[in-house]
Amino acid sequence: MRFIILSCLLVFAPTRTIAVSAEWACSSTRIPIEISLDSSAKLQLKPDVFADVKKRNLSESEILKCVEDFRHSVSQQISKYKNEECPASKHDFCFTSGSYIDTKMGEKIEATFEKKLRSQAKQSPEEYLEEKIAKKEIDPSKLGQSFTYNNKTYKVSEFDKVVGENIENVFMQLSRNEAKQYVQNYMLVNTDILNVERVSPKRTAVLNNLNQMFGYIYGDKGSEELTKMLECKPEDDLKPIEEIIHRVEKINKVATCQPLRPGDHRVFEQLNSNYYGTGDYLLKRKNDGNYQAIVNVKFQSGSGRLSPQEMMNRSKNCLAKASPYMKGPQGELLELTIMTQEEINGLPRKQRPKENVITVEGPDFGTNAASYAEDVDCDTITHEMLHLLGLCDEYGETREKYGDMWNCRVVTKAPSIMRELSVFNKAVPQNLSCDCKSLPCSSVMKSSNEDIKKLYTGQTALNVIDYRFRAQYCKNIILVSSANLRDPSKAMILKVNSERNFVVESRIVSSQQQAPQYFVERYEVSCSCPAGDKECLQTKESIVKKVMSPKMGNTCPRGSRPLSTQTDKKFSSPQVSDNVLYFTTEPQIESLLQPGHFHKILEGTCPGQSAGYQECADFAYKNNRNGSCNVPEKCYDDSYYLGVPK
């Protein structure tokens, strides 16, 4: 699984050699021209139609119209590319201001036509800075960085137009905390400007930039938050600004961050500056107090043979199965629904979330939130759809093709579909069909012994005690088989439960040749938590509860094998027909979501009960190549990260 940058999502697109294509209209047919930057940030046109137009017998006014129309077209296409593609692209155009590209286009026109169109003005310090940023010789995120031009020294922070043009480019690279630090630095260097209430072009430029910055951090409440901060000026004199920012974050939001009341709705929108903040979806609070999250999805053909409509139908069916098991900490339900653009258009205009495009690829494709393999299962579909609601991955990335790209990620321990797909089958009941022709399945299920049938299809210690926990804290002891069992219908019983220790007897049915052609293997799982190991003790309590209230197993039992036969019929108890064992599993965990996940979907980037999740999930797609991960120790505690009850 890979990730799309939509709340908790990152897309890896093939490397593009061409960023933008614009049409040249001054010929018998319209010609698509590829525009790119070379390693020196010099503008390249392919083919170079300027050289060709010089050969044609056109007047200067005709040439002027051709090239200026083309220049305008390039500007439009660059702007469109930056708006639509840059959130998921790392192309040079995404880190280059539009005015720089326009300036370079003008220079190319002038050089080609020997300065006939306009006289070349002397390069300004502002244009020099834009060129240095485009060449990656100056980092626009470092406001205090100095540069010398015509024997005079300047700082990046002095050029508000350049700062404004690069805010999005800068914020693409920053975490939420880093973005706030950037704002703090910008306000500090402009304290004198902000302290003077008199209107001036400089003050207007600074405030415009701050509004843009606050918009990236606080969404559509950015202007309100900036006003609140500036109103603190008489008392605080804008110092320390970090303290003011911290205080502002804690202020109750009056619109976008108020909890939804029954009948209310909110449209969440991913911000370019905060890719892992949230996704694009509509959240509705139903009249019964439960929730519905609606995602606008367009499946389109890729390399796979499955049609987009077939993938849409499969995904809708999967989410219909999963939704009853997406529960909040108070038992609230979250219905996750996907709609086509046509269905979205049937909603009121203010309730229409942005579209998410997903391609259907071949069976060997590595599924991610932007592309599904044609044989993708419900567990993976649910995982990837939750990325579109802003949830991030929680598993350790070990795939070779990604190397150590995300080695700052916190790997959680609590059951989570964002950590392991097997959680889907533990939370969502499955209607299983198992081949029961072989022993011991055939002998057990054809017998009249109801106890052995229940034991055979029940959970064992292997189901309820995670293999990682067993490896670290437990040991197994084989017991002598016995025909006279205590609690003969149970596949496991609790024999010991003390402050730091517990012992579970687990039973597994095996086959034998003589009648009744099965017997019960017994073994003990003895586990001990070290003194003071709170995490082990919490897991111990969870295991003991599951042993005391056992469920039916969630896989075909020993001696049977799963069949591809699908059925929507539910079975109250295991049944055999034509040598096929049918049964419906029971949920082994209460929800596919932990409390932190649930609150994150409800809150997006708003401060609230998902604060721990927002802080810790921020490291999911970071690495330590350029410095320490600096992951707070508390993020390794699932009670802080995921809101798991202690």
XYZ file of C-alpha atoms in Angstrom:
646
model
C 0.000 0.000 0.000
C 1.174 3.433 -0.885
C -0.354 6.723 -0.092
C -1.988 9.691 -1.669
C -1.489 13.092 -0.082
C -5.056 13.703 1.212
C -5.098 13.580 4.821
C -2.951 11.118 5.748
C -2.070 10.374 1.960
C 1.130 10.544 -0.460
C 1.134 9.806 -4.223
C 4.191 8.577 -6.045
C 3.664 9.496 -9.683
C 6.109 8.514 -12.436
C 8.856 11.086 -12.942
C 7.666 13.676 -15.419
C 10.051 15.122 -17.963
C 7.360 17.577 -19.100
C 5.551 19.748 -16.605
C 3.241 21.849 -18.739
C 1.959 21.922 -22.301
C 0.565 25.095 -23.917
C -0.751 25.598 -27.432
C 0.943 27.725 -30.085
C -1.867 29.086 -32.276
C 0.089 31.015 -34.942
C 0.307 28.253 -37.529
C -2.049 26.331 -39.792
C -2.688 23.896 -36.945
C -2.441 24.338 -33.211
C 0.854 22.937 -31.941
C 1.289 21.690 -28.343
C 4.498 23.130 -26.913
C 6.217 21.472 -23.967
C 7.542 23.919 -21.372
C 10.178 22.902 -18.834
C 13.101 24.216 -16.802
C 16.653 22.996 -17.255
C 19.133 22.464 -14.420
C 19.976 26.176 -14.486
C 16.293 27.158 -14.205
C 16.348 28.319 -17.822
C 13.056 28.068 -19.684
C 12.937 25.470 -22.463
C 10.372 25.185 -25.300
C 10.014 22.007 -27.328
C 9.675 22.523 -30.244
C 11.079 26.050 -30.288
C 8.349 27.758 -32.308
C 9.871 31.198 -31.753
C 12.745 30.308 -34.056
C 10.259 29.105 -36.657
C 8.051 32.209 -36.583
C 11.039 34.423 -37.372
C 11.270 32.734 -40.764
C 7.685 33.628 -41.620
C 6.825 36.896 -43.277
C 4.855 38.442 -40.391
C 4.623 42.030 -39.330
C 5.929 43.081 -35.946
C 2.344 43.555 -34.711
C 1.435 40.023 -35.847
C 4.487 38.608 -34.100
C 3.657 40.593 -30.989
C 0.130 39.194 -30.878
C 1.329 35.607 -31.442
C 3.958 35.608 -28.750
C 1.917 37.556 -26.206
C -1.047 35.200 -26.697
C 1.326 32.279 -26.209
C 2.872 33.939 -23.171
C -0.607 34.360 -21.662
C -1.430 30.711 -22.439
C 1.780 29.559 -20.717
C 0.955 31.664 -17.671
C -2.525 30.120 -17.467
C -1.238 26.572 -17.851
C 1.502 27.082 -15.242
C -1.069 28.470 -12.803
C -3.413 25.547 -13.507
C -0.577 23.057 -13.049
C 0.461 24.581 -9.735
C -3.131 24.547 -8.462
C -4.022 21.023 -9.575
C -0.798 19.035 -9.693
C 1.607 20.504 -7.173
C -0.135 19.055 -4.089
C 0.998 15.636 -5.371
C 4.110 16.577 -7.346
C 7.652 17.614 -6.564
C 8.371 19.073 -10.018
C 10.523 22.196 -10.202
C 7.531 24.239 -11.349
C 5.939 23.622 -7.962
C 8.815 25.444 -6.270
C 9.115 28.300 -8.758
C 7.019 31.452 -8.641
C 4.705 32.242 -11.534
C 6.226 35.696 -11.933
C 9.701 34.176 -12.402
C 8.446 31.915 -15.175
C 6.660 34.859 -16.812
C 9.812 36.969 -16.576
C 11.870 34.200 -18.179
C 9.284 33.871 -20.940
C 9.588 37.603 -21.598
C 13.385 37.353 -21.706
C 13.195 34.463 -24.162
C 10.839 36.438 -26.397
C 13.155 39.453 -26.308
C 16.267 37.386 -27.000
C 14.612 35.612 -29.932
C 13.215 38.739 -31.548
C 16.237 40.909 -30.820
C 14.453 43.112 -28.278
C 11.858 44.274 -30.816
C 8.965 43.805 -28.419
C 10.120 45.929 -25.512
C 13.336 47.244 -24.111
C 14.930 45.067 -21.497
C 14.888 46.660 -18.070
C 17.739 46.233 -15.685
C 17.176 43.218 -13.420
C 15.819 44.227 -10.021
C 16.897 42.715 -6.670
C 13.445 41.117 -6.537
C 13.913 39.436 -9.921
C 17.440 38.403 -8.928
C 16.020 36.747 -5.779
C 13.324 34.953 -7.798
C 15.981 33.590 -10.140
C 18.170 32.400 -7.259
C 15.160 30.622 -5.708
C 14.312 28.998 -9.052
C 17.920 27.801 -9.344
C 17.652 26.485 -5.758
C 20.576 28.630 -4.692
C 18.420 30.400 -2.087
C 15.880 28.651 0.145
C 12.698 30.779 0.384
C 11.794 29.180 3.727
C 14.792 30.891 5.381
C 13.489 34.417 5.825
C 16.687 35.654 7.433
C 18.927 34.394 4.627
C 21.054 37.189 3.100
C 22.188 37.698 -0.476
C 24.259 40.334 -2.248
C 23.201 42.037 -5.459
C 25.065 44.961 -7.052
C 27.246 45.275 -3.952
C 24.240 45.651 -1.656
C 23.082 43.084 0.902
C 19.437 42.092 1.240
C 17.399 39.554 3.243
C 14.691 37.295 1.841
C 12.189 38.721 4.339
C 12.499 42.196 2.784
C 10.737 41.125 -0.419
C 7.096 40.626 0.495
C 6.019 39.931 -3.083
C 8.533 37.088 -3.353
C 7.540 35.774 0.097
C 3.883 35.811 -0.954
C 4.542 33.957 -4.201
C 6.495 31.256 -2.361
C 4.254 30.712 0.670
C 2.597 27.660 -0.853
C 5.960 26.307 -2.038
C 7.432 26.759 1.436
C 4.463 25.312 3.308
C 4.527 22.190 1.112
C 7.763 21.268 2.880
C 6.774 22.128 6.463
C 5.008 20.279 9.231
C 2.300 22.114 11.147
C 4.701 23.137 13.911
C 7.347 24.218 11.399
C 4.721 26.292 9.578
C 3.836 28.087 12.807
C 7.515 28.782 13.424
C 7.781 30.259 9.914
C 4.831 32.565 10.672
C 6.449 33.573 13.933
C 9.691 34.455 12.162
C 7.849 36.506 9.538
C 5.905 38.435 12.177
C 9.039 39.130 14.165
C 10.888 40.681 11.227
C 7.814 42.818 10.500
C 6.961 43.807 14.074
C 7.535 47.522 13.396
C 5.237 47.418 10.369
C 2.483 45.638 12.278
C 2.727 47.972 15.272
C 1.904 50.963 13.075
C -1.795 50.981 12.245
C -1.381 53.457 9.384
C -2.182 51.890 6.024
C 0.789 51.555 3.684
C 1.670 49.334 0.702
C 4.251 47.546 2.853
C 1.784 46.865 5.687
C -0.849 45.703 3.194
C 1.643 43.270 1.624
C 2.658 41.907 5.044
C -0.975 41.430 6.117
C -1.838 39.761 2.802
C 1.011 37.314 3.315
C -0.036 36.631 6.915
C -3.608 36.006 5.803
C -2.319 33.466 3.299
C -0.115 31.793 5.915
C -2.891 31.630 8.501
C -5.207 30.246 5.859
C -2.864 27.310 5.333
C -2.690 26.640 9.076
C -6.305 27.314 10.123
C -8.261 26.874 6.883
C -11.143 29.259 6.255
C -10.813 30.565 9.830
C -7.355 31.927 9.065
C -8.405 35.571 8.848
C -10.297 35.316 12.126
C -7.309 33.768 13.880
C -4.958 36.414 12.511
C -7.304 39.148 13.748
C -7.385 37.581 17.201
C -3.624 37.502 17.308
C -3.183 41.085 16.156
C -5.770 42.266 18.672
C -3.421 41.024 21.391
C -0.889 43.638 20.235
C -1.592 46.411 22.822
C -1.202 43.967 25.695
C 1.514 41.679 24.377
C 3.317 43.832 21.804
C 3.414 40.673 19.689
C 5.965 39.109 22.056
C 6.367 36.294 22.646
C 4.466 35.430 19.489
C 4.875 31.695 20.047
C 2.901 32.019 23.276
C 0.182 33.976 21.485
C -0.041 31.324 18.752
C -0.353 28.650 21.408
C -3.124 30.589 23.141
C -4.966 31.256 19.884
C -4.978 27.541 19.070
C -6.802 26.857 22.319
C -9.537 29.404 21.668
C -12.860 27.719 20.935
C -13.592 27.947 17.234
C -16.945 29.555 16.479
C -17.777 27.880 13.180
C -15.615 25.256 11.501
C -14.390 23.693 14.735
C -17.641 23.507 16.690
C -18.900 19.918 17.112
C -21.675 19.110 14.663
C -25.184 19.022 16.016
C -27.771 16.580 14.609
C -28.704 17.805 11.151
C -25.466 19.813 10.691
C -22.781 19.144 8.084
C -19.232 20.231 7.268
C -17.189 19.932 4.080
C -13.542 19.167 4.778
C -10.916 20.238 2.283
C -7.290 19.269 2.075
C -4.885 22.212 2.301
C -1.819 22.275 0.062
C 0.291 23.311 3.037
C -0.890 20.537 5.329
C -1.117 17.391 3.229
C -1.599 15.045 6.145
C -4.085 17.311 7.906
C -7.358 16.071 6.449
C -8.952 14.905 3.229
C -11.743 16.038 0.925
C -15.070 14.742 2.232
C -18.488 15.732 3.529
C -19.291 14.932 7.160
C -22.933 14.871 8.227
C -24.403 14.437 11.705
C -27.567 12.381 11.476
C -30.677 13.107 13.505
C -30.003 9.997 15.615
C -26.582 11.393 16.606
C -24.531 9.107 14.358
C -22.326 10.324 11.490
C -21.930 9.864 7.758
C -18.739 10.641 5.830
C -19.268 11.010 2.081
C -16.324 10.830 -0.326
C -16.534 11.927 -3.957
C -14.764 9.176 -5.947
C -14.121 8.788 -9.649
C -12.737 5.410 -10.696
C -11.068 5.497 -14.099
C -9.416 2.839 -16.244
C -5.727 2.159 -15.834
C -3.879 -1.033 -16.754
C -6.519 -3.305 -15.190
C -9.304 -5.159 -16.997
C -11.931 -4.499 -14.325
C -14.207 -1.642 -15.336
C -14.473 1.527 -13.226
C -18.169 0.745 -12.602
C -17.326 -2.742 -11.309
C -14.724 -1.268 -8.939
C -17.236 1.349 -7.767
C -19.804 -1.384 -7.029
C -17.245 -3.494 -5.169
C -16.062 -0.545 -3.096
C -19.597 0.488 -2.179
C -20.399 -3.064 -1.061
C -17.217 -3.289 1.009
C -17.872 -0.001 2.791
C -21.471 -1.031 3.451
C -20.083 -4.087 5.271
C -17.466 -2.100 7.163
C -19.557 0.909 8.236
C -21.534 -0.807 11.037
C -18.160 -1.538 12.664
C -16.719 1.981 12.502
C -17.607 3.044 16.008
C -16.636 5.930 18.242
C -15.692 5.640 21.923
C -19.306 6.247 22.991
C -20.725 3.754 20.505
C -21.452 6.369 17.814
C -21.485 4.977 14.291
C -19.674 6.379 11.263
C -21.159 5.415 7.917
C -18.497 5.724 5.209
C -20.102 6.270 1.804
C -18.616 6.893 -1.631
C -20.507 8.648 -4.419
C -19.926 9.314 -8.082
C -19.738 12.904 -9.302
C -23.283 12.524 -10.651
C -24.519 11.466 -7.210
C -22.570 14.309 -5.589
C -24.249 16.775 -7.948
C -27.550 15.723 -6.413
C -26.442 17.217 -3.083
C -26.887 20.909 -2.230
C -24.032 22.926 -3.740
C -22.503 23.714 -0.345
C -22.344 20.008 0.517
C -20.248 18.833 -2.431
C -16.720 17.666 -1.543
C -13.903 17.696 -4.090
C -13.403 14.694 -6.353
C -10.834 11.952 -5.627
C -9.627 10.142 -8.776
C -8.615 6.470 -8.409
C -7.291 4.376 -11.293
C -7.971 0.649 -11.715
C -4.687 -1.182 -12.349
C -3.583 -4.751 -13.038
C -3.546 -7.509 -10.401
C 0.161 -7.117 -9.559
C -0.079 -3.394 -8.910
C 0.776 -2.117 -5.425
C -2.546 -0.663 -4.290
C -2.523 2.862 -2.885
C -5.155 5.490 -2.209
C -4.940 6.792 -5.799
C -4.718 3.435 -7.638
C -6.330 0.061 -6.883
C -5.238 -3.348 -8.134
C -8.171 -4.996 -9.900
C -8.232 -7.876 -7.361
C -8.190 -5.596 -4.295
C -10.092 -6.946 -1.266
C -12.470 -5.238 1.147
C -9.870 -4.865 3.888
C -7.540 -2.930 1.578
C -10.348 -0.830 0.089
C -11.451 0.191 3.586
C -7.868 1.033 4.588
C -7.303 3.167 1.492
C -10.657 4.943 1.754
C -9.807 5.921 5.339
C -6.681 7.616 3.959
C -9.068 9.901 2.079
C -10.528 10.924 5.451
C -7.128 11.962 6.752
C -5.922 8.820 8.544
C -2.266 7.821 8.171
C -0.436 4.493 8.118
C 0.726 3.012 11.404
C 2.741 -0.025 10.270
C 6.506 -0.270 10.002
C 7.561 0.254 6.379
C 9.804 -2.691 5.429
C 9.303 -2.843 1.667
C 12.633 -2.557 -0.107
C 11.387 -0.156 -2.772
C 10.648 2.448 -0.073
C 13.864 1.905 1.886
C 13.991 4.127 4.942
C 11.733 6.767 3.396
C 9.327 6.773 6.359
C 11.506 5.663 9.242
C 10.141 8.331 11.610
C 6.700 6.688 11.576
C 5.303 5.591 14.936
C 4.152 1.962 14.783
C 1.078 1.530 16.963
C 0.219 -1.540 19.008
C -3.558 -1.382 19.442
C -5.715 -3.188 16.848
C -6.024 -0.813 13.909
C -6.833 -1.303 10.247
C -4.311 1.463 9.595
C -1.649 -0.857 11.058
C -2.708 -4.285 9.772
C -5.397 -5.391 7.336
C -6.241 -8.532 9.346
C -8.118 -6.273 11.761
C -10.898 -6.038 9.146
C -11.817 -9.712 9.595
C -11.600 -9.346 13.367
C -14.088 -6.496 13.448
C -16.402 -7.279 10.532
C -18.323 -10.615 10.593
C -17.442 -12.858 7.670
C -19.714 -15.428 6.029
C -17.201 -18.241 5.520
C -17.404 -21.305 3.267
C -14.905 -24.061 4.107
C -14.162 -27.344 2.361
C -15.060 -29.947 4.984
C -14.359 -33.217 3.157
C -11.157 -33.962 5.103
C -10.475 -34.939 8.717
C -11.054 -33.720 11.350
C -13.686 -31.383 9.876
C -15.830 -34.143 8.357
C -15.803 -36.326 11.490
C -16.449 -33.437 13.913
C -19.235 -31.717 11.992
C -21.056 -34.997 11.197
C -21.003 -36.125 14.810
C -23.827 -35.559 17.292
C -21.433 -34.070 19.863
C -22.423 -30.379 20.036
C -19.646 -29.617 22.518
C -16.905 -30.714 20.145
C -18.491 -28.750 17.270
C -18.464 -25.576 19.353
C -14.899 -26.197 20.526
C -13.788 -26.930 16.948
C -15.109 -23.629 15.556
C -14.229 -21.462 18.573
C -11.389 -19.043 19.226
C -8.140 -20.469 20.549
C -5.338 -18.838 22.492
C -3.563 -18.234 19.171
C -6.473 -16.017 18.119
C -6.575 -13.834 21.219
C -2.894 -13.654 22.212
C -0.922 -11.734 19.608
C 2.163 -13.600 18.383
C 4.395 -10.638 19.304
C 3.112 -10.723 22.868
C 3.548 -14.510 23.063
C 7.114 -14.284 21.790
C 8.065 -11.664 24.385
C 6.159 -12.674 27.503
C 4.864 -16.268 27.169
C 5.889 -19.903 26.958
C 3.929 -22.946 25.766
C 3.637 -26.292 27.562
C 2.077 -29.360 25.884
C -0.467 -31.121 28.092
C -1.636 -34.726 28.052
C -4.738 -35.248 25.945
C -7.868 -36.150 27.891
C -11.311 -37.399 26.943
C -12.811 -35.780 30.037
C -12.415 -32.043 29.652
C -13.422 -29.299 32.021
C -15.803 -27.071 30.068
C -15.774 -29.426 27.043
C -17.328 -26.897 24.643
C -14.618 -24.251 25.145
C -11.554 -23.951 22.945
C -9.746 -22.111 25.769
C -10.174 -21.612 29.507
C -8.487 -19.294 31.986
C -6.642 -21.344 34.623
C -4.619 -18.623 36.418
C -5.015 -14.862 36.652
C -2.812 -13.005 39.141
C -1.454 -9.473 39.256
C 1.261 -10.018 36.647
C 0.653 -13.566 35.379
C -2.003 -15.571 33.601
C -2.287 -19.090 32.220
C -4.635 -20.145 29.423
C -5.362 -23.730 28.467
C -5.954 -23.921 24.723
C -7.574 -26.837 22.892
C -7.256 -27.768 19.216
C -9.067 -30.639 17.501
C -6.845 -33.013 15.512
C -7.611 -36.100 13.439
C -6.990 -39.781 14.225
C -7.750 -42.969 12.300
C -9.844 -44.778 14.888
C -13.322 -43.699 15.895
C -14.429 -41.022 16.528
C -11.585 -39.935 14.170
C -10.706 -36.867 16.196
C -9.111 -36.034 19.526
C -8.366 -32.839 21.452
C -4.816 -31.548 21.806
C -4.198 -29.480 24.930
C -1.468 -27.021 25.778
C -0.903 -24.191 28.210
C 0.135 -20.673 27.358
C 1.788 -19.219 30.456
C 2.499 -15.469 30.362
C 4.224 -13.145 32.838
C 4.597 -9.353 32.751
C 7.736 -7.764 34.238
C 7.131 -5.537 37.229
C 6.306 -2.004 36.149
C 5.662 -2.893 32.489
C 2.399 -0.974 32.082
C 2.021 -1.817 28.415
C 2.267 -5.546 29.095
C -0.209 -5.301 31.959
C -2.725 -3.422 29.802
C -2.454 -6.098 27.112
C -2.803 -8.810 29.756
C -6.117 -7.365 30.948
C -7.404 -7.222 27.380
C -6.432 -10.865 26.745
C -8.036 -12.081 29.959
C -11.323 -10.388 29.016
C -11.304 -12.129 25.624
C -10.574 -15.522 27.183
C -13.431 -15.039 29.643
C -15.846 -14.130 26.797
C -14.712 -16.287 23.866
C -16.018 -15.816 20.339
C -16.300 -18.029 17.302
C -13.096 -18.278 15.252
C -12.694 -15.982 12.260
C -11.002 -18.450 9.900
C -11.742 -21.923 8.581
C -10.770 -24.386 11.364
C -8.010 -26.986 11.164
C -8.688 -29.709 8.620
C -10.767 -27.461 6.368
C -9.796 -24.884 3.801
C -11.500 -21.702 2.612
C -13.493 -21.803 -0.606
C -13.958 -18.928 -3.005
C -17.725 -19.395 -2.773
C -19.292 -16.133 -1.625
C -22.591 -15.924 0.211
C -24.446 -13.068 1.855
C -26.408 -15.479 4.021
C -25.658 -15.308 7.734
C -25.587 -18.408 9.919
C -26.527 -18.395 13.591
C -24.461 -21.577 14.088
C -22.024 -23.604 11.940
C -23.747 -25.791 9.326
C -22.516 -28.425 6.870
C -24.075 -29.024 3.474
C -22.547 -31.112 0.658
C -19.228 -31.290 2.532
C -19.061 -27.493 2.878
C -18.920 -25.887 6.317
C -20.758 -22.571 6.498
C -20.581 -20.207 9.436
C -20.653 -16.501 10.239
C -17.864 -15.190 12.415
C -18.397 -12.946 15.416
C -16.674 -9.573 15.859
C -13.566 -10.066 17.973
C -12.935 -6.356 18.460
C -15.522 -3.616 18.881
C -14.490 -1.268 16.093
C -12.247 -0.830 13.075
C -11.381 2.585 14.508
C -9.657 3.613 17.695
C -10.957 6.762 19.460
C -8.180 8.915 17.962
C -9.162 7.844 14.438
C -12.817 8.586 15.052
C -12.191 12.045 16.507
C -9.715 12.860 13.721
C -12.368 12.200 11.065
C -14.841 14.380 12.973
C -12.368 17.217 13.633
C -10.032 17.343 10.625
C -7.297 19.805 11.618
C -9.309 21.443 14.415
C -7.870 21.263 17.931
C -9.871 18.850 20.033
C -9.919 15.244 21.135
C -7.743 14.181 18.185
C -4.835 16.444 19.194
C -2.637 13.466 20.129
C -3.398 11.740 16.847
C -2.668 14.885 14.833
C 0.666 15.380 16.582
C 1.880 11.801 16.258
C 0.517 10.952 12.795
C 2.488 13.950 11.511
C 5.592 11.701 11.561
C 4.017 8.958 9.404
C 5.672 10.147 6.184
C 8.913 11.637 7.429
C 12.479 10.340 7.642
C 15.638 11.293 9.510
C 17.837 11.945 6.476
C 18.139 15.636 7.266
C 18.115 15.464 11.045
C 16.584 13.669 13.991
C 12.965 12.527 13.821
C 12.299 14.241 17.172
C 9.247 12.078 17.811
C 7.858 12.915 21.270
C 8.123 9.955 23.626
C 4.401 10.212 24.406
C 3.604 9.294 20.781
C 4.788 5.746 21.465
C 1.947 5.431 23.982
C -1.239 4.342 22.198
C -3.344 6.023 24.862
C -1.923 9.382 23.726
C -1.645 8.652 19.994
C -4.865 6.697 19.422
C -6.836 7.586 22.534
C -6.867 3.937 23.620
C -8.321 3.673 27.153
C -5.650 3.071 29.758
